[in-house]
Amino acid sequence: MSSRMRLWLVAVGGAGLAALLVAACLDLPRFGGDRHPYGDRAVEASLSRHTANTVASVTFDQRAFDTLGEMSILFAAVLGSVVLLRQTRDEHRAVPEPAAVSRPVLRYALLVLPVALLTGLYVVAHGQVSPGGGFQGGVVAATALHLLYLGADYRALERVRPVAPYEAGDALAASAYLVTGLAALLAGSAFLANTLLPYGTFNTLASGGTVPLLNAAIGMEVACAVVVLLAGFLDQAVEIEDAGESGESDERDESGESDESGESGDGHDASDERGK
């Protein structure tokens, strides 16, 4: 196929997609009007399944399959980053040297760390009854750990952040989401349908059926994924060095030593000549 034909295909496909989007937008309810068919249905479904947070009901119940796609995108992104940022044969690890941290930064980072971590876990646990959820709480919990890097040093972060358990946690959380959907399928319902558990008492942590389970799985997956992702980038920036760079530094050291020895040798010869 020629490049001209490919351009025509792209133009025709883009024009068709644009026409469909315009037709869909023209049929949307008027902004600010009293007709909200999608919102009314979402709220009705949320209340019927005892989920106080309508957004969580949409994310983990009414459109749980879409959330599976979003989780898969994040999982694939982390997997690709781990593969691309892995240590190669021409690289080696250098022990990071601790940098001087001012006392106010150290003090407040260590004070905020447990508060931020608890806040992230709280947002995940209360995702079905209040604003927030697994995506937001997972990011807060993951970034809270990295306050050790800001307030202490990289080695302190590594002690509380071994990468292997977080990689396993990421895989287990993604698997838990899939298993919950398959369990509903085996029970005779649709994939990821909210029919496995009782809906419980409205506005409690045990309400919403499978919404709390899927929300917790997403929170764990996002937290572990962000930790693994940041670990790859921080390792490249702090620990992993290219062999060529280390070789160049060694050559510079050797050349510096040889220059110094040469200079001292010349001075010795000149003093000998003067002595003679």
Short mmCIF file of C-alpha atoms in Angstrom, two decimals:
data_model
loop_
_atom_site.label_atom_id
_atom_site.label_comp_id
_atom_site.label_asym_id
_atom_site.label_seq_id
_atom_site.Cartn_x
_atom_site.Cartn_y
_atom_site.Cartn_z
CA MET A 1 0.00 0.00 0.00
CA SER A 2 1.37 3.37 -0.99
CA SER A 3 1.80 6.26 1.41
CA ARG A 4 -0.85 8.24 -0.49
CA MET A 5 -3.39 5.46 0.03
CA ARG A 6 -2.56 5.24 3.73
CA LEU A 7 -3.13 8.97 4.11
CA TRP A 8 -6.52 8.66 2.42
CA LEU A 9 -7.51 5.81 4.75
CA VAL A 10 -6.49 7.84 7.79
CA ALA A 11 -8.41 10.86 6.53
CA VAL A 12 -11.58 8.86 5.82
CA GLY A 13 -11.39 7.05 9.17
CA GLY A 14 -10.77 10.29 11.04
CA ALA A 15 -13.68 12.00 9.29
CA GLY A 16 -16.01 9.12 10.17
CA LEU A 17 -14.91 9.18 13.81
CA ALA A 18 -15.38 12.95 13.98
CA ALA A 19 -18.89 12.62 12.54
CA LEU A 20 -19.81 10.01 15.15
CA LEU A 21 -18.46 12.18 18.00
CA VAL A 22 -20.38 15.22 16.77
CA ALA A 23 -23.59 13.20 16.50
CA ALA A 24 -23.11 11.87 20.03
CA CYS A 25 -22.41 15.32 21.46
CA LEU A 26 -25.52 16.77 19.82
CA ASP A 27 -27.66 14.15 21.57
CA LEU A 28 -26.25 14.85 25.04
CA PRO A 29 -28.50 16.50 27.64
CA ARG A 30 -28.26 20.28 27.74
CA PHE A 31 -25.67 21.56 30.21
CA GLY A 32 -27.32 22.94 33.34
CA GLY A 33 -30.72 21.55 32.41
CA ASP A 34 -33.15 19.51 34.51
CA ARG A 35 -32.69 16.32 32.46
CA HIS A 36 -29.87 14.04 33.64
CA PRO A 37 -30.62 10.52 32.42
CA TYR A 38 -27.12 9.15 32.97
CA GLY A 39 -26.70 10.69 36.41
CA ASP A 40 -30.14 9.54 37.51
CA ARG A 41 -29.45 5.97 36.46
CA ALA A 42 -26.03 5.95 38.10
CA VAL A 43 -27.38 7.30 41.41
CA GLU A 44 -30.33 4.88 41.34
CA ALA A 45 -28.03 1.91 40.75
CA SER A 46 -25.66 3.10 43.47
CA LEU A 47 -28.43 3.47 46.06
CA SER A 48 -29.99 0.14 45.15
CA ARG A 49 -26.67 -1.59 45.92
CA HIS A 50 -26.05 0.37 49.13
CA THR A 51 -23.00 2.25 47.84
CA ALA A 52 -22.88 5.77 49.27
CA ASN A 53 -20.19 7.02 46.88
CA THR A 54 -21.76 7.05 43.43
CA VAL A 55 -18.37 7.50 41.75
CA ALA A 56 -17.10 4.31 43.42
CA SER A 57 -20.27 2.53 42.33
CA VAL A 58 -19.68 3.57 38.72
CA THR A 59 -15.97 2.68 38.85
CA PHE A 60 -16.18 -0.69 40.61
CA ASP A 61 -19.71 -1.85 39.86
CA GLN A 62 -21.49 -0.32 36.90
CA ARG A 63 -18.33 0.02 34.80
CA ALA A 64 -15.98 -2.38 36.58
CA PHE A 65 -14.88 -3.84 33.25
CA ASP A 66 -13.57 -0.41 32.16
CA THR A 67 -11.62 -0.17 35.42
CA LEU A 68 -10.05 -3.52 34.58
CA GLY A 69 -8.74 -1.95 31.38
CA GLU A 70 -7.33 1.04 33.27
CA MET A 71 -5.62 -1.27 35.74
CA SER A 72 -4.19 -3.32 32.87
CA ILE A 73 -2.73 -0.16 31.30
CA LEU A 74 -0.96 0.74 34.55
CA PHE A 75 0.25 -2.85 35.01
CA ALA A 76 1.61 -2.93 31.46
CA ALA A 77 3.31 0.44 31.92
CA VAL A 78 5.06 -0.73 35.07
CA LEU A 79 6.06 -4.00 33.44
CA GLY A 80 7.51 -2.16 30.45
CA SER A 81 9.42 0.24 32.71
CA VAL A 82 10.90 -2.64 34.71
CA VAL A 83 12.07 -4.33 31.51
CA LEU A 84 13.51 -1.17 29.96
CA LEU A 85 15.17 0.12 33.15
CA ARG A 86 16.67 -3.18 34.25
CA GLN A 87 20.40 -3.23 34.94
CA THR A 88 22.38 -4.22 31.86
CA ARG A 89 25.73 -5.96 31.62
CA ASP A 90 27.67 -2.75 31.02
CA GLU A 91 26.23 -1.14 34.16
CA HIS A 92 27.07 -1.59 37.82
CA ARG A 93 25.62 -0.41 41.10
CA ALA A 94 27.39 2.20 43.16
CA VAL A 95 26.57 2.65 46.83
CA PRO A 96 24.72 5.98 47.12
CA GLU A 97 26.35 8.53 49.35
CA PRO A 98 24.01 10.19 51.87
CA ALA A 99 23.48 13.88 51.27
CA ALA A 100 23.26 16.47 54.00
CA VAL A 101 19.65 17.17 54.97
CA SER A 102 18.65 20.15 57.06
CA ARG A 103 17.06 19.36 60.39
CA PRO A 104 13.66 20.97 59.60
CA VAL A 105 13.32 18.89 56.42
CA LEU A 106 14.30 15.71 58.28
CA ARG A 107 11.97 16.47 61.19
CA TYR A 108 8.89 17.31 59.17
CA ALA A 109 9.41 14.54 56.61
CA LEU A 110 9.52 11.90 59.34
CA LEU A 111 6.50 13.46 61.07
CA VAL A 112 4.41 13.67 57.89
CA LEU A 113 5.32 10.17 56.66
CA PRO A 114 3.06 8.14 59.00
CA VAL A 115 0.27 10.69 58.65
CA ALA A 116 0.42 10.53 54.86
CA LEU A 117 0.57 6.74 54.90
CA LEU A 118 -2.47 6.47 57.18
CA THR A 119 -4.30 9.01 55.03
CA GLY A 120 -3.70 6.89 51.93
CA LEU A 121 -4.93 3.73 53.65
CA TYR A 122 -7.96 5.62 54.98
CA VAL A 123 -8.86 6.88 51.50
CA VAL A 124 -8.66 3.34 50.13
CA ALA A 125 -10.69 1.78 52.96
CA HIS A 126 -13.46 4.42 52.79
CA GLY A 127 -13.64 4.61 49.02
CA GLN A 128 -17.21 3.27 48.83
CA VAL A 129 -18.61 5.67 51.46
CA SER A 130 -16.69 8.92 50.87
CA PRO A 131 -14.79 10.71 48.07
CA GLY A 132 -11.61 8.92 47.11
CA GLY A 133 -10.90 5.28 46.49
CA GLY A 134 -8.22 2.85 45.43
CA PHE A 135 -6.61 4.99 42.73
CA GLN A 136 -6.24 8.10 44.87
CA GLY A 137 -5.38 6.31 48.12
CA GLY A 138 -2.87 4.04 46.43
CA VAL A 139 -0.92 6.99 45.03
CA VAL A 140 -0.94 8.76 48.42
CA ALA A 141 0.29 5.66 50.27
CA ALA A 142 3.04 4.96 47.73
CA THR A 143 4.38 8.50 47.66
CA ALA A 144 4.29 8.68 51.47
CA LEU A 145 7.06 6.09 51.67
CA HIS A 146 9.31 8.27 49.54
CA LEU A 147 9.37 10.97 52.18
CA LEU A 148 12.24 8.89 53.59
CA TYR A 149 14.22 9.71 50.46
CA LEU A 150 13.60 13.42 50.97
CA GLY A 151 14.11 13.49 54.73
CA ALA A 152 16.81 10.84 55.22
CA ASP A 153 18.68 9.11 52.40
CA TYR A 154 18.19 6.53 49.67
CA ARG A 155 19.44 3.62 51.75
CA ALA A 156 16.78 4.30 54.39
CA LEU A 157 14.14 4.16 51.64
CA GLU A 158 15.53 0.89 50.32
CA ARG A 159 15.24 -0.73 53.74
CA VAL A 160 11.46 -0.14 53.88
CA ARG A 161 10.97 -0.58 50.14
CA PRO A 162 12.36 -3.91 48.92
CA VAL A 163 11.19 -4.04 45.32
CA ALA A 164 10.46 -7.77 45.06
CA PRO A 165 7.54 -7.85 47.56
CA TYR A 166 5.95 -4.84 45.86
CA GLU A 167 6.26 -6.53 42.47
CA ALA A 168 4.52 -9.59 43.92
CA GLY A 169 1.87 -7.38 45.52
CA ASP A 170 1.19 -5.69 42.19
CA ALA A 171 0.66 -9.05 40.48
CA LEU A 172 -1.48 -10.41 43.33
CA ALA A 173 -3.72 -7.33 43.36
CA ALA A 174 -4.29 -7.50 39.60
CA SER A 175 -5.02 -11.22 39.93
CA ALA A 176 -7.47 -10.58 42.78
CA TYR A 177 -9.45 -8.21 40.58
CA LEU A 178 -9.64 -10.83 37.83
CA VAL A 179 -10.52 -13.63 40.25
CA THR A 180 -13.41 -11.58 41.65
CA GLY A 181 -14.78 -11.18 38.15
CA LEU A 182 -14.35 -14.86 37.35
CA ALA A 183 -16.07 -15.82 40.61
CA ALA A 184 -19.16 -13.86 39.55
CA LEU A 185 -19.01 -15.60 36.18
CA LEU A 186 -18.83 -19.05 37.82
CA ALA A 187 -21.74 -18.13 40.10
CA GLY A 188 -23.95 -17.77 37.03
CA SER A 189 -23.81 -13.99 36.66
CA ALA A 190 -21.92 -11.64 34.35
CA PHE A 191 -18.19 -11.01 34.61
CA LEU A 192 -17.49 -8.57 37.49
CA ALA A 193 -21.20 -8.32 38.29
CA ASN A 194 -21.93 -7.17 41.83
CA THR A 195 -23.82 -10.30 42.89
CA LEU A 196 -21.38 -12.30 45.01
CA LEU A 197 -21.78 -10.63 48.40
CA PRO A 198 -24.70 -9.06 50.27
CA TYR A 199 -24.97 -5.31 49.89
CA GLY A 200 -24.84 -4.73 53.66
CA THR A 201 -25.90 -1.65 55.57
CA PHE A 202 -25.86 1.61 53.67
CA ASN A 203 -22.97 4.01 54.44
CA THR A 204 -20.81 1.45 56.28
CA LEU A 205 -17.44 -0.04 55.36
CA ALA A 206 -19.07 -3.42 54.67
CA SER A 207 -21.64 -2.00 52.25
CA GLY A 208 -21.65 -2.17 48.47
CA GLY A 209 -21.21 -5.90 47.86
CA THR A 210 -18.01 -6.49 45.89
CA VAL A 211 -17.23 -2.77 45.55
CA PRO A 212 -14.96 -2.75 48.67
CA LEU A 213 -13.08 -5.82 47.40
CA LEU A 214 -12.41 -4.36 43.97
CA ASN A 215 -11.57 -0.99 45.51
CA ALA A 216 -9.02 -2.60 47.86
CA ALA A 217 -7.50 -4.58 44.98
CA ILE A 218 -7.08 -1.39 42.94
CA GLY A 219 -5.60 0.44 45.93
CA MET A 220 -3.02 -2.29 46.47
CA GLU A 221 -2.23 -2.53 42.76
CA VAL A 222 -1.78 1.22 42.34
CA ALA A 223 0.35 1.58 45.49
CA CYS A 224 2.66 -1.31 44.55
CA ALA A 225 2.84 -0.19 40.91
CA VAL A 226 3.85 3.37 41.82
CA VAL A 227 6.50 2.08 44.25
CA VAL A 228 7.99 -0.26 41.63
CA LEU A 229 7.86 2.44 38.97
CA LEU A 230 9.62 5.03 41.14
CA ALA A 231 12.14 2.42 42.28
CA GLY A 232 13.21 1.83 38.69
CA PHE A 233 13.73 5.52 37.95
CA LEU A 234 15.42 6.24 41.28
CA ASP A 235 17.80 3.31 40.86
CA GLN A 236 18.84 4.68 37.49
CA ALA A 237 19.37 8.15 38.92
CA VAL A 238 21.05 7.22 42.19
CA GLU A 239 22.70 3.79 42.08
CA ILE A 240 23.16 2.42 38.58
CA GLU A 241 26.14 3.81 36.66
CA ASP A 242 27.30 3.16 33.14
CA ALA A 243 30.56 1.28 32.79
CA GLY A 244 31.76 3.81 30.23
CA GLU A 245 31.27 6.65 32.68
CA SER A 246 33.16 4.83 35.42
CA GLY A 247 35.89 3.96 32.93
CA GLU A 248 36.22 7.60 31.94
CA SER A 249 36.49 8.64 35.58
CA ASP A 250 39.17 6.00 36.14
CA GLU A 251 41.05 7.26 33.10
CA ARG A 252 40.79 10.82 34.39
CA ASP A 253 42.16 9.71 37.75
CA GLU A 254 45.00 7.83 36.12
CA SER A 255 45.81 10.73 33.80
CA GLY A 256 45.78 13.11 36.75
CA GLU A 257 48.18 10.91 38.66
CA SER A 258 50.47 10.56 35.66
CA ASP A 259 50.45 14.32 35.12
CA GLU A 260 51.32 14.92 38.74
CA SER A 261 54.10 12.35 38.60
CA GLY A 262 55.36 13.88 35.36
CA GLU A 263 55.42 17.32 36.88
CA SER A 264 57.24 16.06 39.95
CA GLY A 265 59.67 14.18 37.72
CA ASP A 266 60.45 17.31 35.72
CA GLY A 267 61.05 19.27 38.89
CA HIS A 268 63.38 16.58 40.19
CA ASP A 269 65.41 16.60 36.99
CA ALA A 270 65.65 20.38 37.03
CA SER A 271 66.85 20.38 40.62
CA ASP A 272 69.45 17.76 39.76
CA GLU A 273 70.69 19.86 36.87
CA ARG A 274 70.86 22.92 39.08
CA GLY A 275 72.71 20.92 41.70
CA LYS A 276 75.16 19.77 39.11
#
